[in-house]
Amino acid sequence: MIPTLAGRIQTRLFLLATVGAVLTALSALVLPMSFVDAYLVLLAVAVVGVGWELLYHLLMQFRWDKDWPTLFGLVAIVPEGLLMWVLLDRGLIPGVGGPVPAGAFAAMFAIVWIGQWLFANGPMRVLFVQWRLRGGRLI
């Protein structure tokens, strides 16, 4: 499957709203971070993630197969996580109540990211067969 831009955006938002929401709740239970702050960060990841998808789509145009290897999807945690931390640290995520500990943010971001990546590369391919055949589009 070579995902379309619309498919990548839909998949990202779907995974954040389902797998990401569950993993965020579980993370907020054990990390020194309020549920409100955790879900505001998740919402910010969704909004900024659409911009990332546009950038990734542009970069993919320079690849001969117009797709990323699966490992690139996992390694993308680094630039996306760093950008989100900078936005959070500078107070650019509206509504976040106070300083979020760097370790709590890193743990939550990693748990959600890896959980989504594993779900997209495993169960999602089985549960949503048409998703694979329609370029990652869910709608």
mmCIF file of C-alpha atoms in Angstrom:
data_model
loop_
_atom_site.group_PDB
_atom_site.id
_atom_site.type_symbol
_atom_site.label_atom_id
_atom_site.label_comp_id
_atom_site.label_asym_id
_atom_site.label_seq_id
_atom_site.Cartn_x
_atom_site.Cartn_y
_atom_site.Cartn_z
ATOM 1 C CA MET A 1 0.000 0.000 0.000
ATOM 2 C CA ILE A 2 1.197 3.470 -0.869
ATOM 3 C CA PRO A 3 -0.797 5.850 1.307
ATOM 4 C CA THR A 4 -2.289 8.967 -0.193
ATOM 5 C CA LEU A 5 -1.983 12.294 1.607
ATOM 6 C CA ALA A 6 -5.650 12.113 2.629
ATOM 7 C CA GLY A 7 -5.107 8.546 3.809
ATOM 8 C CA ARG A 8 -2.109 9.486 5.911
ATOM 9 C CA ILE A 9 -3.984 12.348 7.572
ATOM 10 C CA GLN A 10 -7.082 10.219 8.194
ATOM 11 C CA THR A 11 -5.008 7.377 9.612
ATOM 12 C CA ARG A 12 -3.051 9.704 11.882
ATOM 13 C CA LEU A 13 -6.203 11.338 13.254
ATOM 14 C CA PHE A 14 -7.999 8.000 13.649
ATOM 15 C CA LEU A 15 -5.078 6.471 15.542
ATOM 16 C CA LEU A 16 -4.742 9.513 17.793
ATOM 17 C CA ALA A 17 -8.486 9.492 18.540
ATOM 18 C CA THR A 18 -8.596 5.785 19.360
ATOM 19 C CA VAL A 19 -5.295 4.177 20.301
ATOM 20 C CA GLY A 20 -3.764 7.505 21.310
ATOM 21 C CA ALA A 21 -6.712 8.434 23.536
ATOM 22 C CA VAL A 22 -6.594 5.107 25.391
ATOM 23 C CA LEU A 23 -2.828 5.160 25.832
ATOM 24 C CA THR A 24 -2.934 8.795 26.948
ATOM 25 C CA ALA A 25 -5.463 7.918 29.657
ATOM 26 C CA LEU A 26 -3.335 5.018 30.847
ATOM 27 C CA SER A 27 -0.202 7.179 30.806
ATOM 28 C CA ALA A 28 -1.872 10.022 32.712
ATOM 29 C CA LEU A 29 -2.794 7.556 35.464
ATOM 30 C CA VAL A 30 0.845 6.840 36.292
ATOM 31 C CA LEU A 31 2.729 9.942 35.137
ATOM 32 C CA PRO A 32 2.919 13.264 37.000
ATOM 33 C CA MET A 33 0.653 14.941 34.455
ATOM 34 C CA SER A 34 -3.009 15.890 34.676
ATOM 35 C CA PHE A 35 -5.558 14.307 32.351
ATOM 36 C CA VAL A 36 -6.418 17.741 30.961
ATOM 37 C CA ASP A 37 -2.797 18.537 30.134
ATOM 38 C CA ALA A 38 -2.249 15.074 28.659
ATOM 39 C CA TYR A 39 -5.253 15.381 26.343
ATOM 40 C CA LEU A 40 -4.345 18.956 25.369
ATOM 41 C CA VAL A 41 -0.918 17.688 24.340
ATOM 42 C CA LEU A 42 -2.593 14.869 22.387
ATOM 43 C CA LEU A 43 -4.830 17.418 20.641
ATOM 44 C CA ALA A 44 -1.796 19.557 19.816
ATOM 45 C CA VAL A 45 -0.059 16.490 18.387
ATOM 46 C CA ALA A 46 -3.084 15.944 16.136
ATOM 47 C CA VAL A 47 -3.119 19.548 14.905
ATOM 48 C CA VAL A 48 0.634 19.779 14.357
ATOM 49 C CA GLY A 49 0.583 16.257 12.901
ATOM 50 C CA VAL A 50 -1.460 17.435 9.921
ATOM 51 C CA GLY A 51 1.349 19.881 9.156
ATOM 52 C CA TRP A 52 3.887 17.072 9.501
ATOM 53 C CA GLU A 53 1.923 14.991 7.005
ATOM 54 C CA LEU A 54 2.067 17.839 4.497
ATOM 55 C CA LEU A 55 5.831 18.100 4.990
ATOM 56 C CA TYR A 56 6.305 14.327 4.746
ATOM 57 C CA HIS A 57 4.207 14.261 1.580
ATOM 58 C CA LEU A 58 6.424 16.921 0.036
ATOM 59 C CA LEU A 59 9.583 15.039 1.000
ATOM 60 C CA MET A 60 8.191 11.762 -0.346
ATOM 61 C CA GLN A 61 7.912 13.309 -3.801
ATOM 62 C CA PHE A 62 11.700 13.065 -4.027
ATOM 63 C CA ARG A 63 11.662 9.290 -3.441
ATOM 64 C CA TRP A 64 11.226 7.065 -6.478
ATOM 65 C CA ASP A 65 8.437 4.985 -4.902
ATOM 66 C CA LYS A 66 6.745 7.992 -3.217
ATOM 67 C CA ASP A 67 6.620 6.166 0.119
ATOM 68 C CA TRP A 68 8.620 5.857 3.338
ATOM 69 C CA PRO A 69 10.087 2.625 4.595
ATOM 70 C CA THR A 70 8.174 1.522 7.706
ATOM 71 C CA LEU A 71 11.172 2.254 9.911
ATOM 72 C CA PHE A 72 11.007 5.952 8.921
ATOM 73 C CA GLY A 73 7.522 6.045 10.457
ATOM 74 C CA LEU A 74 8.980 4.883 13.750
ATOM 75 C CA VAL A 75 12.046 7.131 13.652
ATOM 76 C CA ALA A 76 9.825 10.169 12.973
ATOM 77 C CA ILE A 77 9.176 10.129 16.725
ATOM 78 C CA VAL A 78 12.383 12.130 17.205
ATOM 79 C CA PRO A 79 11.659 15.315 15.200
ATOM 80 C CA GLU A 80 7.954 15.291 16.043
ATOM 81 C CA GLY A 81 8.615 14.756 19.740
ATOM 82 C CA LEU A 82 11.250 17.482 19.827
ATOM 83 C CA LEU A 83 8.953 19.981 18.124
ATOM 84 C CA MET A 84 6.100 19.170 20.492
ATOM 85 C CA TRP A 85 8.414 19.550 23.492
ATOM 86 C CA VAL A 86 9.616 22.953 22.263
ATOM 87 C CA LEU A 87 6.009 24.099 21.770
ATOM 88 C CA LEU A 88 5.051 22.789 25.210
ATOM 89 C CA ASP A 89 8.124 24.212 26.936
ATOM 90 C CA ARG A 90 7.562 27.666 25.450
ATOM 91 C CA GLY A 91 3.917 27.681 26.472
ATOM 92 C CA LEU A 92 2.613 27.579 22.901
ATOM 93 C CA ILE A 93 0.059 24.848 23.569
ATOM 94 C CA PRO A 94 -3.024 26.712 24.801
ATOM 95 C CA GLY A 95 -4.703 25.550 27.974
ATOM 96 C CA VAL A 96 -1.860 23.524 29.493
ATOM 97 C CA GLY A 97 -2.046 24.321 33.186
ATOM 98 C CA GLY A 98 1.569 24.483 34.167
ATOM 99 C CA PRO A 99 4.997 23.131 33.494
ATOM 100 C CA VAL A 100 4.927 19.534 32.359
ATOM 101 C CA PRO A 101 7.944 17.498 33.488
ATOM 102 C CA ALA A 102 10.176 16.560 30.561
ATOM 103 C CA GLY A 103 10.275 12.925 31.641
ATOM 104 C CA ALA A 104 6.492 12.689 31.838
ATOM 105 C CA PHE A 105 6.119 14.239 28.401
ATOM 106 C CA ALA A 106 8.788 11.977 26.881
ATOM 107 C CA ALA A 107 7.263 8.857 28.422
ATOM 108 C CA MET A 108 3.720 9.705 27.332
ATOM 109 C CA PHE A 109 4.795 10.724 23.831
ATOM 110 C CA ALA A 110 6.846 7.546 23.388
ATOM 111 C CA ILE A 111 4.091 5.280 24.721
ATOM 112 C CA VAL A 112 1.450 6.840 22.467
ATOM 113 C CA TRP A 113 3.710 6.977 19.415
ATOM 114 C CA ILE A 114 4.989 3.422 19.659
ATOM 115 C CA GLY A 115 1.512 2.119 20.477
ATOM 116 C CA GLN A 116 0.065 3.783 17.387
ATOM 117 C CA TRP A 117 2.921 2.614 15.189
ATOM 118 C CA LEU A 118 2.504 -0.965 16.376
ATOM 119 C CA PHE A 119 -1.269 -0.845 15.875
ATOM 120 C CA ALA A 120 -0.942 0.648 12.378
ATOM 121 C CA ASN A 121 1.588 -1.991 11.359
ATOM 122 C CA GLY A 122 -0.208 -4.931 12.925
ATOM 123 C CA PRO A 123 -3.855 -5.142 13.954
ATOM 124 C CA MET A 124 -4.999 -2.289 11.730
ATOM 125 C CA ARG A 125 -3.897 -4.151 8.620
ATOM 126 C CA VAL A 126 -6.047 -7.105 9.676
ATOM 127 C CA LEU A 127 -9.074 -5.263 11.072
ATOM 128 C CA PHE A 128 -9.329 -2.698 8.269
ATOM 129 C CA VAL A 129 -8.480 -4.561 5.068
ATOM 130 C CA GLN A 130 -10.106 -1.885 2.889
ATOM 131 C CA TRP A 131 -7.878 0.713 4.583
ATOM 132 C CA ARG A 132 -4.885 -0.947 2.971
ATOM 133 C CA LEU A 133 -6.524 -1.080 -0.444
ATOM 134 C CA ARG A 134 -7.659 2.557 -0.421
ATOM 135 C CA GLY A 135 -4.323 4.238 0.255
ATOM 136 C CA GLY A 136 -4.846 4.538 3.991
ATOM 137 C CA ARG A 137 -8.170 6.347 3.692
ATOM 138 C CA LEU A 138 -10.791 5.402 6.241
ATOM 139 C CA ILE A 139 -13.601 7.552 4.859
#
